[in-house]
Amino acid sequence: MPRYEFRCRACGDTFEVNRPMAEAGRPATCPQGHADTVKLLSTVAFTGRGGAGSAGGAPAPAGGGCCGGACGC
């Protein structure tokens, strides 16, 4: 089940709520009982095997930026 992060505008507390994706936009009450909360934008990082270039074929270019191998100069 996805975990969503909220911040309380009344006390400044940051807390997490586990709920189904269908209820992602529903308001949340902070642990101190305040109802004035805002959902924070969270980032997700995946590591490990897989991703672009690993499913066969040529590997993704290494480096980055010009003269790092990706631009061909």
Short mmCIF file of N, CA and C in Angstrom, two decimals:
data_model
loop_
_atom_site.label_atom_id
_atom_site.label_comp_id
_atom_site.label_asym_id
_atom_site.label_seq_id
_atom_site.Cartn_x
_atom_site.Cartn_y
_atom_site.Cartn_z
N MET A 1 0.85 -1.17 0.00
CA MET A 1 0.00 0.00 0.00
C MET A 1 0.90 1.24 0.00
N PRO A 2 0.58 2.22 -0.83
CA PRO A 2 1.41 3.43 -0.90
C PRO A 2 1.40 4.23 0.40
N ARG A 3 2.49 4.91 0.63
CA ARG A 3 2.65 5.76 1.81
C ARG A 3 2.73 7.21 1.33
N TYR A 4 1.92 8.07 1.92
CA TYR A 4 1.87 9.48 1.55
C TYR A 4 2.34 10.33 2.72
N GLU A 5 3.10 11.37 2.41
CA GLU A 5 3.65 12.24 3.44
C GLU A 5 2.85 13.54 3.49
N PHE A 6 2.52 13.97 4.69
CA PHE A 6 1.74 15.19 4.92
C PHE A 6 2.49 16.09 5.89
N ARG A 7 2.18 17.39 5.84
CA ARG A 7 2.70 18.34 6.81
C ARG A 7 1.51 19.11 7.38
N CYS A 8 1.52 19.27 8.71
CA CYS A 8 0.47 20.00 9.39
C CYS A 8 0.82 21.49 9.36
N ARG A 9 -0.12 22.30 8.91
CA ARG A 9 0.11 23.75 8.86
C ARG A 9 -0.02 24.38 10.24
N ALA A 10 -0.74 23.73 11.15
CA ALA A 10 -0.94 24.29 12.49
C ALA A 10 0.28 24.10 13.38
N CYS A 11 0.85 22.88 13.40
CA CYS A 11 1.96 22.61 14.32
C CYS A 11 3.29 22.36 13.60
N GLY A 12 3.28 22.20 12.27
CA GLY A 12 4.51 21.99 11.52
C GLY A 12 4.99 20.55 11.50
N ASP A 13 4.26 19.63 12.11
CA ASP A 13 4.64 18.23 12.16
C ASP A 13 4.54 17.61 10.76
N THR A 14 5.48 16.74 10.42
CA THR A 14 5.43 15.96 9.18
C THR A 14 5.13 14.52 9.56
N PHE A 15 4.17 13.91 8.86
CA PHE A 15 3.77 12.54 9.19
C PHE A 15 3.40 11.79 7.92
N GLU A 16 3.34 10.47 8.01
CA GLU A 16 3.03 9.61 6.87
C GLU A 16 1.73 8.88 7.11
N VAL A 17 1.03 8.61 6.01
CA VAL A 17 -0.24 7.89 6.05
C VAL A 17 -0.20 6.80 4.98
N ASN A 18 -0.52 5.57 5.34
CA ASN A 18 -0.65 4.48 4.39
C ASN A 18 -2.11 4.39 3.98
N ARG A 19 -2.37 4.44 2.66
CA ARG A 19 -3.74 4.34 2.16
C ARG A 19 -3.71 3.90 0.70
N PRO A 20 -4.81 3.36 0.21
CA PRO A 20 -4.87 2.96 -1.21
C PRO A 20 -4.72 4.17 -2.13
N MET A 21 -4.25 3.93 -3.34
CA MET A 21 -4.05 5.01 -4.30
C MET A 21 -5.37 5.72 -4.61
N ALA A 22 -6.48 5.03 -4.56
CA ALA A 22 -7.78 5.63 -4.83
C ALA A 22 -8.12 6.71 -3.81
N GLU A 23 -7.48 6.68 -2.64
CA GLU A 23 -7.74 7.66 -1.59
C GLU A 23 -6.58 8.64 -1.41
N ALA A 24 -5.71 8.74 -2.40
CA ALA A 24 -4.51 9.58 -2.29
C ALA A 24 -4.84 11.05 -2.05
N GLY A 25 -5.90 11.56 -2.63
CA GLY A 25 -6.25 12.97 -2.51
C GLY A 25 -7.08 13.31 -1.28
N ARG A 26 -7.46 12.30 -0.52
CA ARG A 26 -8.29 12.55 0.67
C ARG A 26 -7.48 13.28 1.74
N PRO A 27 -8.08 14.26 2.42
CA PRO A 27 -7.35 14.98 3.48
C PRO A 27 -6.95 14.04 4.62
N ALA A 28 -5.91 14.43 5.35
CA ALA A 28 -5.45 13.65 6.50
C ALA A 28 -5.39 14.55 7.72
N THR A 29 -5.66 13.98 8.88
CA THR A 29 -5.56 14.70 10.14
C THR A 29 -4.22 14.36 10.77
N CYS A 30 -3.52 15.37 11.30
CA CYS A 30 -2.21 15.12 11.90
C CYS A 30 -2.37 14.36 13.23
N PRO A 31 -1.30 13.73 13.72
CA PRO A 31 -1.38 12.97 14.97
C PRO A 31 -1.82 13.80 16.18
N GLN A 32 -1.65 15.13 16.14
CA GLN A 32 -2.09 15.98 17.24
C GLN A 32 -3.55 16.40 17.08
N GLY A 33 -4.21 15.97 15.99
CA GLY A 33 -5.63 16.24 15.80
C GLY A 33 -5.96 17.44 14.94
N HIS A 34 -4.95 18.11 14.38
CA HIS A 34 -5.21 19.26 13.51
C HIS A 34 -5.65 18.79 12.13
N ALA A 35 -6.61 19.50 11.55
CA ALA A 35 -7.14 19.11 10.24
C ALA A 35 -6.50 19.89 9.09
N ASP A 36 -5.78 20.98 9.38
CA ASP A 36 -5.19 21.81 8.33
C ASP A 36 -3.85 21.23 7.90
N THR A 37 -3.89 20.26 6.98
CA THR A 37 -2.68 19.58 6.51
C THR A 37 -2.56 19.71 5.01
N VAL A 38 -1.36 19.50 4.52
CA VAL A 38 -1.09 19.53 3.08
C VAL A 38 -0.26 18.30 2.72
N LYS A 39 -0.62 17.68 1.59
CA LYS A 39 0.12 16.51 1.11
C LYS A 39 1.41 16.99 0.45
N LEU A 40 2.53 16.37 0.82
CA LEU A 40 3.84 16.74 0.27
C LEU A 40 4.14 15.93 -0.98
N LEU A 41 4.93 16.50 -1.85
CA LEU A 41 5.38 15.81 -3.04
C LEU A 41 6.55 14.91 -2.65
N SER A 42 6.40 13.63 -2.86
CA SER A 42 7.45 12.68 -2.50
C SER A 42 8.14 12.19 -3.76
N THR A 43 9.39 11.81 -3.61
CA THR A 43 10.14 11.24 -4.72
C THR A 43 10.38 9.76 -4.45
N VAL A 44 10.49 9.00 -5.51
CA VAL A 44 10.72 7.57 -5.40
C VAL A 44 11.98 7.25 -6.19
N ALA A 45 12.85 6.47 -5.61
CA ALA A 45 14.07 6.05 -6.29
C ALA A 45 14.11 4.54 -6.35
N PHE A 46 14.39 4.01 -7.52
CA PHE A 46 14.54 2.57 -7.69
C PHE A 46 15.99 2.30 -8.04
N THR A 47 16.57 1.32 -7.40
CA THR A 47 17.94 0.94 -7.70
C THR A 47 17.98 -0.54 -7.98
N GLY A 48 19.06 -0.98 -8.56
CA GLY A 48 19.20 -2.40 -8.81
C GLY A 48 19.28 -2.67 -10.30
N ARG A 49 19.02 -3.91 -10.66
CA ARG A 49 19.12 -4.32 -12.05
C ARG A 49 17.87 -3.89 -12.80
N GLY A 50 18.04 -3.72 -14.10
CA GLY A 50 16.91 -3.33 -14.93
C GLY A 50 17.02 -1.89 -15.36
N GLY A 51 16.02 -1.44 -16.05
CA GLY A 51 16.02 -0.05 -16.49
C GLY A 51 16.50 0.06 -17.92
N ALA A 52 16.70 1.27 -18.38
CA ALA A 52 17.08 1.54 -19.77
C ALA A 52 18.43 0.93 -20.10
N GLY A 53 18.48 0.28 -21.24
CA GLY A 53 19.75 -0.23 -21.73
C GLY A 53 20.13 -1.59 -21.19
N SER A 54 19.41 -2.15 -20.24
CA SER A 54 19.82 -3.43 -19.67
C SER A 54 19.00 -4.59 -20.21
N ALA A 55 18.00 -4.32 -21.04
CA ALA A 55 17.16 -5.39 -21.55
C ALA A 55 17.67 -5.88 -22.90
N GLY A 56 18.96 -5.85 -23.11
CA GLY A 56 19.54 -6.26 -24.36
C GLY A 56 19.87 -5.05 -25.21
N GLY A 57 20.61 -5.25 -26.27
CA GLY A 57 20.99 -4.13 -27.11
C GLY A 57 22.16 -3.38 -26.50
N ALA A 58 22.39 -2.18 -26.98
CA ALA A 58 23.52 -1.38 -26.51
C ALA A 58 23.22 -0.81 -25.13
N PRO A 59 24.23 -0.73 -24.29
CA PRO A 59 24.02 -0.13 -22.97
C PRO A 59 23.80 1.37 -23.08
N ALA A 60 23.16 1.93 -22.06
CA ALA A 60 22.95 3.37 -22.03
C ALA A 60 24.29 4.07 -21.97
N PRO A 61 24.44 5.25 -22.61
CA PRO A 61 25.71 5.95 -22.60
C PRO A 61 26.14 6.31 -21.18
N ALA A 62 27.43 6.20 -20.94
CA ALA A 62 27.97 6.55 -19.62
C ALA A 62 28.39 8.00 -19.63
N GLY A 63 28.73 8.49 -18.49
CA GLY A 63 29.17 9.87 -18.40
C GLY A 63 27.99 10.80 -18.25
N GLY A 64 27.94 11.80 -19.05
CA GLY A 64 26.84 12.73 -18.98
C GLY A 64 27.33 14.09 -19.40
N GLY A 65 26.50 14.81 -20.05
CA GLY A 65 26.91 16.12 -20.51
C GLY A 65 27.82 15.98 -21.72
N CYS A 66 28.17 17.09 -22.27
CA CYS A 66 29.02 17.08 -23.45
C CYS A 66 30.42 16.60 -23.08
N CYS A 67 31.03 15.85 -23.98
CA CYS A 67 32.37 15.27 -23.81
C CYS A 67 32.42 14.26 -22.67
N GLY A 68 31.28 13.83 -22.22
CA GLY A 68 31.22 12.76 -21.22
C GLY A 68 30.86 11.45 -21.88
N GLY A 69 30.78 11.46 -23.19
CA GLY A 69 30.48 10.24 -23.92
C GLY A 69 29.10 10.22 -24.52
N ALA A 70 28.22 11.10 -24.13
CA ALA A 70 26.85 11.04 -24.60
C ALA A 70 26.59 11.89 -25.84
N CYS A 71 27.40 12.92 -26.10
CA CYS A 71 27.08 13.84 -27.20
C CYS A 71 27.87 13.55 -28.47
N GLY A 72 28.89 12.72 -28.40
CA GLY A 72 29.64 12.35 -29.59
C GLY A 72 30.66 13.36 -30.07
N CYS A 73 31.08 14.29 -29.23
CA CYS A 73 32.08 15.27 -29.66
C CYS A 73 33.48 14.76 -29.47
#
